[in-house]
mmCIF file of C-alpha atoms and ligand atoms in Angstrom:
data_model
loop_
_atom_site.group_PDB
_atom_site.id
_atom_site.type_symbol
_atom_site.label_atom_id
_atom_site.label_comp_id
_atom_site.label_asym_id
_atom_site.label_seq_id
_atom_site.Cartn_x
_atom_site.Cartn_y
_atom_site.Cartn_z
ATOM 1 C CA MET A 1 19.969 -24.945 -1.875
ATOM 2 C CA ASP A 2 22.692 -23.684 -4.186
ATOM 3 C CA THR A 3 25.315 -25.820 -5.825
ATOM 4 C CA VAL A 4 28.700 -24.204 -5.403
ATOM 5 C CA VAL A 5 31.901 -25.159 -7.217
ATOM 6 C CA SER A 6 35.312 -23.799 -6.485
ATOM 7 C CA GLY A 7 38.703 -24.834 -7.784
ATOM 8 C CA ILE A 8 41.778 -24.318 -5.687
ATOM 9 C CA ARG A 9 45.182 -23.697 -7.210
ATOM 10 C CA SER A 10 47.608 -26.425 -6.224
ATOM 11 C CA THR A 11 50.580 -24.116 -6.121
ATOM 12 C CA GLY A 12 51.946 -22.389 -3.069
ATOM 13 C CA ASN A 13 51.064 -22.380 0.588
ATOM 14 C CA LEU A 14 48.096 -20.500 1.987
ATOM 15 C CA HIS A 15 48.791 -17.115 3.527
ATOM 16 C CA LEU A 16 46.730 -14.919 5.840
ATOM 17 C CA GLY A 17 45.266 -13.124 2.830
ATOM 18 C CA ASN A 18 43.934 -16.392 1.391
ATOM 19 C CA TYR A 19 42.568 -17.368 4.772
ATOM 20 C CA PHE A 20 40.644 -14.194 5.591
ATOM 21 C CA GLY A 21 39.830 -13.347 1.966
ATOM 22 C CA ALA A 22 38.677 -16.714 0.659
ATOM 23 C CA VAL A 23 38.893 -19.747 2.920
ATOM 24 C CA LYS A 24 36.725 -18.272 5.675
ATOM 25 C CA ASN A 25 33.992 -17.770 3.107
ATOM 26 C CA PHE A 26 34.296 -21.387 2.013
ATOM 27 C CA LEU A 27 33.766 -22.397 5.630
ATOM 28 C CA LYS A 28 30.561 -20.388 5.764
ATOM 29 C CA MET A 29 29.310 -21.668 2.409
ATOM 30 C CA GLN A 30 29.911 -25.344 3.045
ATOM 31 C CA LYS A 31 27.283 -25.400 5.767
ATOM 32 C CA GLU A 32 24.492 -23.926 3.698
ATOM 33 C CA ASN A 33 25.125 -25.236 0.195
ATOM 34 C CA ASN A 34 25.938 -28.258 -1.858
ATOM 35 C CA CYS A 35 29.646 -27.473 -2.239
ATOM 36 C CA PHE A 36 32.249 -29.025 -4.511
ATOM 37 C CA PHE A 37 35.776 -27.957 -3.604
ATOM 38 C CA PHE A 38 38.570 -29.422 -5.672
ATOM 39 C CA ILE A 39 42.295 -29.084 -6.227
ATOM 40 C CA ALA A 40 42.783 -27.877 -9.808
ATOM 41 C CA ASP A 41 45.698 -30.129 -10.666
ATOM 42 C CA TYR A 42 44.947 -30.370 -14.403
ATOM 43 C CA HIS A 43 45.144 -26.595 -14.573
ATOM 44 C CA ALA A 44 48.454 -26.837 -12.716
ATOM 45 C CA LEU A 45 50.025 -28.515 -15.764
ATOM 46 C CA THR A 46 49.850 -25.285 -17.769
ATOM 47 C CA THR A 47 52.984 -24.150 -15.955
ATOM 48 C CA HIS A 48 54.810 -27.495 -16.431
ATOM 49 C CA PRO A 49 55.488 -28.540 -12.813
ATOM 50 C CA HIS A 50 58.119 -31.223 -12.317
ATOM 51 C CA PRO A 51 56.605 -34.696 -11.705
ATOM 52 C CA ASP A 52 58.492 -34.873 -8.404
ATOM 53 C CA ASP A 53 56.699 -31.753 -7.164
ATOM 54 C CA LEU A 54 53.156 -32.240 -8.452
ATOM 55 C CA HIS A 55 51.907 -34.741 -5.892
ATOM 56 C CA GLY A 56 53.547 -33.011 -2.927
ATOM 57 C CA ASN A 57 51.991 -29.687 -3.884
ATOM 58 C CA ILE A 58 48.534 -31.219 -4.206
ATOM 59 C CA LYS A 59 48.873 -32.915 -0.847
ATOM 60 C CA GLN A 60 50.117 -29.779 0.887
ATOM 61 C CA VAL A 61 47.283 -27.595 -0.430
ATOM 62 C CA LEU A 62 44.688 -30.222 0.405
ATOM 63 C CA ALA A 63 46.039 -30.595 3.954
ATOM 64 C CA GLU A 64 46.047 -26.831 4.441
ATOM 65 C CA TYR A 65 42.431 -26.432 3.365
ATOM 66 C CA LEU A 66 41.338 -29.288 5.583
ATOM 67 C CA ALA A 67 43.332 -27.816 8.483
ATOM 68 C CA CYS A 68 41.456 -24.530 8.002
ATOM 69 C CA GLY A 69 38.176 -26.336 8.524
ATOM 70 C CA ILE A 70 37.000 -27.383 5.070
ATOM 71 C CA ASP A 71 34.876 -30.314 6.110
ATOM 72 C CA PRO A 72 34.687 -33.339 3.813
ATOM 73 C CA GLU A 73 31.520 -34.403 5.658
ATOM 74 C CA SER A 74 29.773 -31.218 4.503
ATOM 75 C CA ALA A 75 31.464 -30.460 1.191
ATOM 76 C CA THR A 76 32.595 -32.746 -1.611
ATOM 77 C CA VAL A 77 36.378 -32.395 -1.506
ATOM 78 C CA PHE A 78 38.248 -33.940 -4.410
ATOM 79 C CA ILE A 79 41.151 -33.815 -6.815
ATOM 80 C CA GLN A 80 40.306 -32.611 -10.330
ATOM 81 C CA SER A 81 42.357 -35.313 -12.062
ATOM 82 C CA ASP A 82 40.452 -38.008 -10.141
ATOM 83 C CA VAL A 83 37.382 -37.051 -12.166
ATOM 84 C CA PRO A 84 38.383 -37.682 -15.790
ATOM 85 C CA GLU A 85 34.814 -36.938 -16.910
ATOM 86 C CA VAL A 86 35.785 -33.287 -16.707
ATOM 87 C CA SER A 87 38.333 -33.798 -19.465
ATOM 88 C CA GLU A 88 35.640 -35.216 -21.736
ATOM 89 C CA LEU A 89 33.335 -32.270 -21.130
ATOM 90 C CA TYR A 90 36.331 -29.984 -21.712
ATOM 91 C CA LEU A 91 36.923 -31.647 -25.094
ATOM 92 C CA LEU A 92 33.279 -31.269 -26.042
ATOM 93 C CA LEU A 93 33.117 -27.623 -24.945
ATOM 94 C CA ASN A 94 36.319 -26.854 -26.856
ATOM 95 C CA MET A 95 34.447 -27.492 -30.108
ATOM 96 C CA ASN A 96 32.243 -24.497 -29.388
ATOM 97 C CA ALA A 97 34.907 -22.202 -27.932
ATOM 98 C CA TYR A 98 36.446 -19.821 -30.442
ATOM 99 C CA VAL A 99 40.168 -19.177 -30.620
ATOM 100 C CA GLY A 100 39.507 -15.446 -30.981
ATOM 101 C CA GLU A 101 37.611 -15.129 -27.726
ATOM 102 C CA LEU A 102 40.159 -17.280 -25.911
ATOM 103 C CA GLU A 103 43.026 -15.158 -27.208
ATOM 104 C CA ARG A 104 41.296 -12.050 -25.913
ATOM 105 C CA THR A 105 41.125 -13.359 -22.317
ATOM 106 C CA ALA A 106 43.006 -11.035 -19.975
ATOM 107 C CA SER A 107 44.683 -13.874 -18.074
ATOM 108 C CA PHE A 108 45.942 -15.417 -21.341
ATOM 109 C CA LYS A 109 47.340 -12.114 -22.555
ATOM 110 C CA GLU A 110 49.103 -11.646 -19.249
ATOM 111 C CA LYS A 111 50.536 -15.181 -19.333
ATOM 112 C CA ILE A 112 51.968 -14.813 -22.811
ATOM 113 C CA ARG A 113 53.517 -11.509 -21.830
ATOM 114 C CA LYS A 114 55.103 -12.990 -18.720
ATOM 115 C CA HIS A 115 56.004 -16.408 -20.126
ATOM 116 C CA PRO A 116 56.572 -16.064 -23.879
ATOM 117 C CA ASP A 117 58.549 -19.321 -23.812
ATOM 118 C CA ASN A 118 55.524 -21.425 -22.765
ATOM 119 C CA ILE A 119 52.417 -20.402 -24.655
ATOM 120 C CA ASN A 120 50.757 -23.808 -24.683
ATOM 121 C CA ALA A 121 47.262 -24.688 -25.893
ATOM 122 C CA GLY A 122 46.243 -25.612 -22.357
ATOM 123 C CA LEU A 123 46.828 -22.034 -21.342
ATOM 124 C CA LEU A 124 44.662 -20.827 -24.212
ATOM 125 C CA THR A 125 41.830 -23.170 -23.274
ATOM 126 C CA TYR A 126 42.217 -22.688 -19.509
ATOM 127 C CA PRO A 127 38.800 -20.934 -19.334
ATOM 128 C CA VAL A 128 37.151 -23.869 -21.120
ATOM 129 C CA LEU A 129 38.475 -26.343 -18.574
ATOM 130 C CA MET A 130 37.340 -24.033 -15.794
ATOM 131 C CA ALA A 131 33.880 -23.841 -17.369
ATOM 132 C CA ALA A 132 33.797 -27.644 -17.541
ATOM 133 C CA ASP A 133 34.749 -27.840 -13.833
ATOM 134 C CA ILE A 134 31.804 -25.659 -12.971
ATOM 135 C CA ILE A 135 28.998 -26.724 -15.259
ATOM 136 C CA ILE A 136 29.753 -30.446 -14.936
ATOM 137 C CA HIS A 137 28.086 -30.182 -11.498
ATOM 138 C CA LYS A 138 25.485 -27.751 -12.840
ATOM 139 C CA ALA A 139 26.661 -25.215 -10.307
ATOM 140 C CA ASN A 140 24.754 -21.989 -9.967
ATOM 141 C CA LYS A 141 27.220 -20.208 -7.655
ATOM 142 C CA VAL A 142 30.975 -19.801 -7.908
ATOM 143 C CA PRO A 143 32.952 -17.910 -5.262
ATOM 144 C CA VAL A 144 35.456 -15.836 -7.197
ATOM 145 C CA GLY A 145 37.840 -13.011 -6.644
ATOM 146 C CA LYS A 146 38.226 -10.105 -9.073
ATOM 147 C CA ASP A 147 40.880 -11.926 -11.083
ATOM 148 C CA GLN A 148 38.478 -14.754 -11.962
ATOM 149 C CA GLU A 149 35.446 -12.697 -12.957
ATOM 150 C CA GLN A 150 36.214 -12.796 -16.665
ATOM 151 C CA HIS A 151 36.640 -16.582 -16.520
ATOM 152 C CA LEU A 152 33.234 -16.875 -14.921
ATOM 153 C CA GLU A 153 31.742 -14.612 -17.565
ATOM 154 C CA MET A 154 33.132 -17.026 -20.167
ATOM 155 C CA THR A 155 31.687 -19.979 -18.269
ATOM 156 C CA ARG A 156 28.265 -18.370 -18.518
ATOM 157 C CA ARG A 157 28.798 -17.774 -22.204
ATOM 158 C CA PHE A 158 29.852 -21.377 -22.871
ATOM 159 C CA ALA A 159 26.860 -22.692 -20.921
ATOM 160 C CA ARG A 160 24.477 -20.388 -22.800
ATOM 161 C CA ARG A 161 26.053 -21.263 -26.135
ATOM 162 C CA PHE A 162 25.638 -24.976 -25.484
ATOM 163 C CA ASN A 163 21.975 -24.449 -24.641
ATOM 164 C CA THR A 164 21.462 -22.360 -27.793
ATOM 165 C CA ILE A 165 23.298 -24.660 -30.198
ATOM 166 C CA TYR A 166 21.415 -27.742 -29.037
ATOM 167 C CA ASP A 167 18.197 -25.912 -28.288
ATOM 168 C CA VAL A 168 18.010 -27.165 -24.723
ATOM 169 C CA ASP A 169 17.699 -25.606 -21.320
ATOM 170 C CA TYR A 170 20.345 -27.818 -19.823
ATOM 171 C CA PHE A 171 23.193 -25.908 -18.189
ATOM 172 C CA PRO A 172 22.419 -23.171 -15.665
ATOM 173 C CA GLU A 173 24.454 -19.978 -16.014
ATOM 174 C CA PRO A 174 26.387 -19.742 -12.755
ATOM 175 C CA ASP A 175 26.595 -16.474 -10.829
ATOM 176 C CA ALA A 176 29.621 -15.133 -9.049
ATOM 177 C CA TYR A 177 29.442 -15.471 -5.312
ATOM 178 C CA ASN A 178 30.855 -12.101 -4.520
ATOM 179 C CA PHE A 179 31.469 -11.212 -0.961
ATOM 180 C CA GLY A 180 31.507 -7.546 -1.888
ATOM 181 C CA ASN A 181 31.956 -5.346 1.142
ATOM 182 C CA GLU A 182 32.483 -8.292 3.404
ATOM 183 C CA LEU A 183 35.601 -9.216 1.478
ATOM 184 C CA ILE A 184 38.625 -8.276 3.524
ATOM 185 C CA LYS A 185 41.735 -7.542 1.539
ATOM 186 C CA ILE A 186 44.706 -8.362 3.694
ATOM 187 C CA PRO A 187 47.678 -6.128 2.947
ATOM 188 C CA GLY A 188 51.274 -7.328 2.934
ATOM 189 C CA LEU A 189 53.983 -6.387 5.405
ATOM 190 C CA ASP A 190 55.994 -4.332 2.935
ATOM 191 C CA GLY A 191 53.820 -1.255 3.172
ATOM 192 C CA THR A 192 52.295 -1.575 -0.278
ATOM 193 C CA GLY A 193 49.506 -3.575 -1.863
ATOM 194 C CA LYS A 194 47.912 -6.808 -0.814
ATOM 195 C CA MET A 195 49.453 -9.916 0.605
ATOM 196 C CA GLY A 196 50.606 -12.238 -2.140
ATOM 197 C CA LYS A 197 52.580 -15.393 -2.728
ATOM 198 C CA SER A 198 55.045 -13.936 -5.164
ATOM 199 C CA GLU A 199 55.427 -10.577 -3.446
ATOM 200 C CA GLY A 200 57.371 -12.066 -0.532
ATOM 201 C CA ASN A 201 55.324 -9.951 1.886
ATOM 202 C CA GLY A 202 53.149 -12.626 3.377
ATOM 203 C CA ILE A 203 52.622 -14.688 6.472
ATOM 204 C CA PHE A 204 51.872 -18.311 5.724
ATOM 205 C CA LEU A 205 49.569 -20.448 7.819
ATOM 206 C CA ALA A 206 52.379 -22.995 7.988
ATOM 207 C CA ASP A 207 54.942 -20.460 9.263
ATOM 208 C CA PRO A 208 56.265 -21.367 12.747
ATOM 209 C CA PRO A 209 55.922 -18.687 15.477
ATOM 210 C CA GLU A 210 59.553 -17.553 15.356
ATOM 211 C CA ILE A 211 59.277 -16.851 11.630
ATOM 212 C CA ILE A 212 56.040 -14.935 12.137
ATOM 213 C CA ARG A 213 57.649 -12.811 14.861
ATOM 214 C CA LYS A 214 60.607 -12.073 12.597
ATOM 215 C CA LYS A 215 58.414 -11.134 9.656
ATOM 216 C CA VAL A 216 56.135 -8.874 11.698
ATOM 217 C CA MET A 217 59.008 -7.167 13.498
ATOM 218 C CA SER A 218 60.569 -6.252 10.154
ATOM 219 C CA ALA A 219 57.308 -4.931 8.663
ATOM 220 C CA VAL A 220 57.486 -1.449 7.156
ATOM 221 C CA THR A 221 56.188 1.440 9.343
ATOM 222 C CA ASP A 222 57.037 5.149 9.425
ATOM 223 C CA ALA A 223 58.762 7.708 11.675
ATOM 224 C CA GLY A 224 55.676 7.972 13.905
ATOM 225 C CA PRO A 225 52.839 10.508 14.075
ATOM 226 C CA SER A 226 53.993 14.089 14.543
ATOM 227 C CA GLN A 227 50.708 15.596 15.694
ATOM 228 C CA PRO A 228 47.702 14.275 17.643
ATOM 229 C CA GLY A 229 44.886 12.818 15.583
ATOM 230 C CA GLN A 230 47.059 12.352 12.504
ATOM 231 C CA GLU A 231 45.921 9.680 9.993
ATOM 232 C CA PRO A 232 48.270 6.691 10.003
ATOM 233 C CA SER A 233 50.414 6.321 6.882
ATOM 234 C CA GLU A 234 49.690 3.502 4.407
ATOM 235 C CA PRO A 235 52.165 0.971 5.900
ATOM 236 C CA VAL A 236 50.892 1.591 9.441
ATOM 237 C CA LYS A 237 47.278 1.445 8.326
ATOM 238 C CA ASN A 238 48.109 -1.952 6.825
ATOM 239 C CA LEU A 239 49.266 -3.247 10.194
ATOM 240 C CA PHE A 240 46.043 -1.984 11.755
ATOM 241 C CA THR A 241 44.064 -3.792 9.043
ATOM 242 C CA ILE A 242 45.763 -7.079 9.840
ATOM 243 C CA MET A 243 45.227 -6.367 13.526
ATOM 244 C CA SER A 244 41.525 -5.812 12.912
ATOM 245 C CA VAL A 245 41.095 -9.429 11.790
ATOM 246 C CA VAL A 246 43.340 -11.205 14.294
ATOM 247 C CA SER A 247 43.177 -9.139 17.483
ATOM 248 C CA ASP A 248 40.582 -8.310 20.063
ATOM 249 C CA PRO A 249 38.722 -5.030 19.338
ATOM 250 C CA SER A 250 40.027 -3.644 22.648
ATOM 251 C CA THR A 251 43.603 -4.225 21.456
ATOM 252 C CA VAL A 252 42.910 -2.399 18.204
ATOM 253 C CA LYS A 253 41.373 0.472 20.151
ATOM 254 C CA TYR A 254 44.328 0.608 22.538
ATOM 255 C CA PHE A 255 46.860 1.025 19.731
ATOM 256 C CA THR A 256 44.621 3.328 17.676
ATOM 257 C CA ASP A 257 44.332 5.628 20.702
ATOM 258 C CA LYS A 258 48.094 5.459 21.264
ATOM 259 C CA HIS A 259 48.624 6.463 17.650
ATOM 260 C CA SER A 260 46.143 9.319 17.968
ATOM 261 C CA SER A 261 47.905 10.685 21.025
ATOM 262 C CA CYS A 262 51.353 10.248 19.448
ATOM 263 C CA GLU A 263 52.397 7.839 22.183
ATOM 264 C CA ILE A 264 52.555 4.760 20.005
ATOM 265 C CA ARG A 265 55.632 2.561 19.949
ATOM 266 C CA TYR A 266 55.553 0.492 16.789
ATOM 267 C CA GLY A 267 57.707 -2.150 18.460
ATOM 268 C CA ASP A 268 54.939 -2.774 21.006
ATOM 269 C CA LEU A 269 52.277 -2.863 18.318
ATOM 270 C CA LYS A 270 54.266 -5.367 16.286
ATOM 271 C CA LYS A 271 54.909 -7.610 19.288
ATOM 272 C CA GLN A 272 51.214 -7.716 20.062
ATOM 273 C CA LEU A 273 50.284 -8.212 16.408
ATOM 274 C CA ALA A 274 52.730 -11.109 16.024
ATOM 275 C CA GLU A 275 51.303 -12.894 19.081
ATOM 276 C CA ASP A 276 47.734 -12.391 17.890
ATOM 277 C CA ILE A 277 48.573 -13.736 14.432
ATOM 278 C CA ILE A 278 50.229 -16.755 16.029
ATOM 279 C CA LYS A 279 47.046 -17.375 18.049
ATOM 280 C CA VAL A 280 45.162 -17.749 14.768
ATOM 281 C CA THR A 281 47.772 -19.632 12.750
ATOM 282 C CA ASP A 282 49.288 -21.959 15.305
ATOM 283 C CA PRO A 283 46.327 -24.304 15.743
ATOM 284 C CA ILE A 284 46.054 -24.445 11.953
ATOM 285 C CA ARG A 285 49.775 -25.104 11.567
ATOM 286 C CA ASN A 286 49.551 -27.975 14.044
ATOM 287 C CA ARG A 287 46.569 -29.446 12.228
ATOM 288 C CA ILE A 288 48.444 -29.173 8.903
ATOM 289 C CA LYS A 289 51.252 -31.239 10.434
ATOM 290 C CA ASP A 290 48.857 -33.845 11.847
ATOM 291 C CA ILE A 291 46.910 -34.148 8.612
ATOM 292 C CA LEU A 292 50.051 -34.448 6.481
ATOM 293 C CA ALA A 293 51.214 -37.249 8.750
ATOM 294 C CA ASP A 294 47.918 -39.114 8.339
ATOM 295 C CA ASN A 295 48.086 -40.371 4.815
ATOM 296 C CA GLN A 296 45.240 -42.815 5.388
ATOM 297 C CA TYR A 297 42.925 -39.971 6.264
ATOM 298 C CA LEU A 298 43.949 -37.979 3.192
ATOM 299 C CA ALA A 299 43.519 -41.023 0.980
ATOM 300 C CA ARG A 300 40.023 -41.593 2.376
ATOM 301 C CA VAL A 301 39.002 -37.960 1.901
ATOM 302 C CA VAL A 302 39.986 -37.901 -1.765
ATOM 303 C CA ARG A 303 38.594 -41.362 -2.464
ATOM 304 C CA GLU A 304 35.189 -40.556 -1.019
ATOM 305 C CA GLY A 305 35.153 -37.044 -2.475
ATOM 306 C CA GLY A 306 36.256 -38.369 -5.858
ATOM 307 C CA GLU A 307 33.461 -40.936 -5.869
ATOM 308 C CA LYS A 308 30.813 -38.319 -5.106
ATOM 309 C CA ALA A 309 32.201 -35.925 -7.690
ATOM 310 C CA ARG A 310 32.354 -38.660 -10.323
ATOM 311 C CA ALA A 311 28.764 -39.651 -9.697
ATOM 312 C CA SER A 312 27.654 -36.087 -10.339
ATOM 313 C CA ALA A 313 30.041 -35.559 -13.275
ATOM 314 C CA SER A 314 29.317 -38.790 -15.097
ATOM 315 C CA LYS A 315 25.572 -38.138 -15.007
ATOM 316 C CA THR A 316 26.150 -34.783 -16.723
ATOM 317 C CA VAL A 317 28.521 -36.219 -19.326
ATOM 318 C CA ARG A 318 26.070 -39.011 -20.098
ATOM 319 C CA GLU A 319 23.283 -36.486 -20.677
ATOM 320 C CA VAL A 320 25.522 -34.158 -22.674
ATOM 321 C CA ARG A 321 26.588 -36.985 -24.976
ATOM 322 C CA GLU A 322 22.948 -37.794 -25.540
ATOM 323 C CA ILE A 323 22.109 -34.133 -26.289
ATOM 324 C CA ILE A 324 25.023 -33.833 -28.734
ATOM 325 C CA GLY A 325 23.818 -36.908 -30.547
ATOM 326 C CA TYR A 326 26.013 -39.768 -29.416
ATOM 327 C CA ARG A 327 23.560 -42.634 -29.223
ATOM 328 C CA PRO A 328 23.999 -46.301 -28.398
ATOM 329 C CA PHE A 329 23.692 -48.798 -31.280
HETATM 330 N N1 LIG B 401 41.164 -20.454 -12.106
HETATM 331 C C1 LIG B 401 40.999 -20.543 -10.676
HETATM 332 C C2 LIG B 401 42.136 -19.790 -9.987
HETATM 333 O O1 LIG B 401 43.154 -19.543 -10.594
HETATM 334 C C3 LIG B 401 41.014 -21.980 -10.218
HETATM 335 C C4 LIG B 401 39.858 -22.750 -10.770
HETATM 336 C C5 LIG B 401 39.920 -23.776 -11.653
HETATM 337 C C6 LIG B 401 38.491 -22.546 -10.439
HETATM 338 N N2 LIG B 401 38.674 -24.247 -11.897
HETATM 339 C C7 LIG B 401 37.765 -23.519 -11.174
HETATM 340 C C8 LIG B 401 37.809 -21.657 -9.593
HETATM 341 C C9 LIG B 401 36.384 -23.605 -11.077
HETATM 342 C C10 LIG B 401 36.432 -21.734 -9.505
HETATM 343 C C11 LIG B 401 35.714 -22.717 -10.236
HETATM 344 O O2 LIG B 401 42.012 -19.452 -8.831
#
């Protein structure tokens, strides 16, 4: 059985792209592996959230993941800052992380370009904290998207370096859990690129039906096919891609055929698409509401998850201290 660790950003609501691209894979993994899923709320501090927002954001993201079906009975679900052992391992790993390699990290370079007013040391050492998150549970698999591959490469390097420096075979080097071809990239509704939080082109799991209808009806299309068998344009293809994950195959075929024969009415396609999206999101949206209203449940989930995570983390930190040479008197 593999040990899987994944950190979840505590900023922003989940959209359809997150759901079909990442969360659904978590649901599959949690059944077959020893999974640790946590809200990365130490990492969240790199962008200086206001204290009034921090807790609410954590709670919202947690509720959304649970509403999607992340099961605290199968996976260890916890809040990063409830496991302070990770900050000790982070400190220890920092001693063997070099400023040069951290400065060369793509995500760091991008951050300093975008936010030159907030180049804090936490941002620089972000990959070290992420490595600590992962190796503290001796994970061997980490589900990551493209944007996190370099961070995982650094995690492997930090684990290997620790083993080399102390001449031990202690930390495993975790592999990326890449869903490769299975990974569905959900496009946005603006005709270009993938669905994203900041792009304003997304449908959120927490969106009520009337908002979803509005968003889908105003999605970008084109003037319609001018000859039979014509390939759909990029924006129209995008709608078909979304349809392929939410609708019945017969519905997809119906509209594909209509497009092929130049009889398609995009208004009809959008109406159908909106209803099929709502069929997927509405039960989740209702569960998000129920879970958010049940603070006792949320408190129990994070307490029990935190205890399990701490048990695993404190064992590692104890052994690491011993390896480094901290000994009792
Ligand atoms: N850096 C990840 C992201 O931005 C979040 C994260 C933090 C993470 N710690 C992790 C992911 C450990 C996987 C494993 O999405």
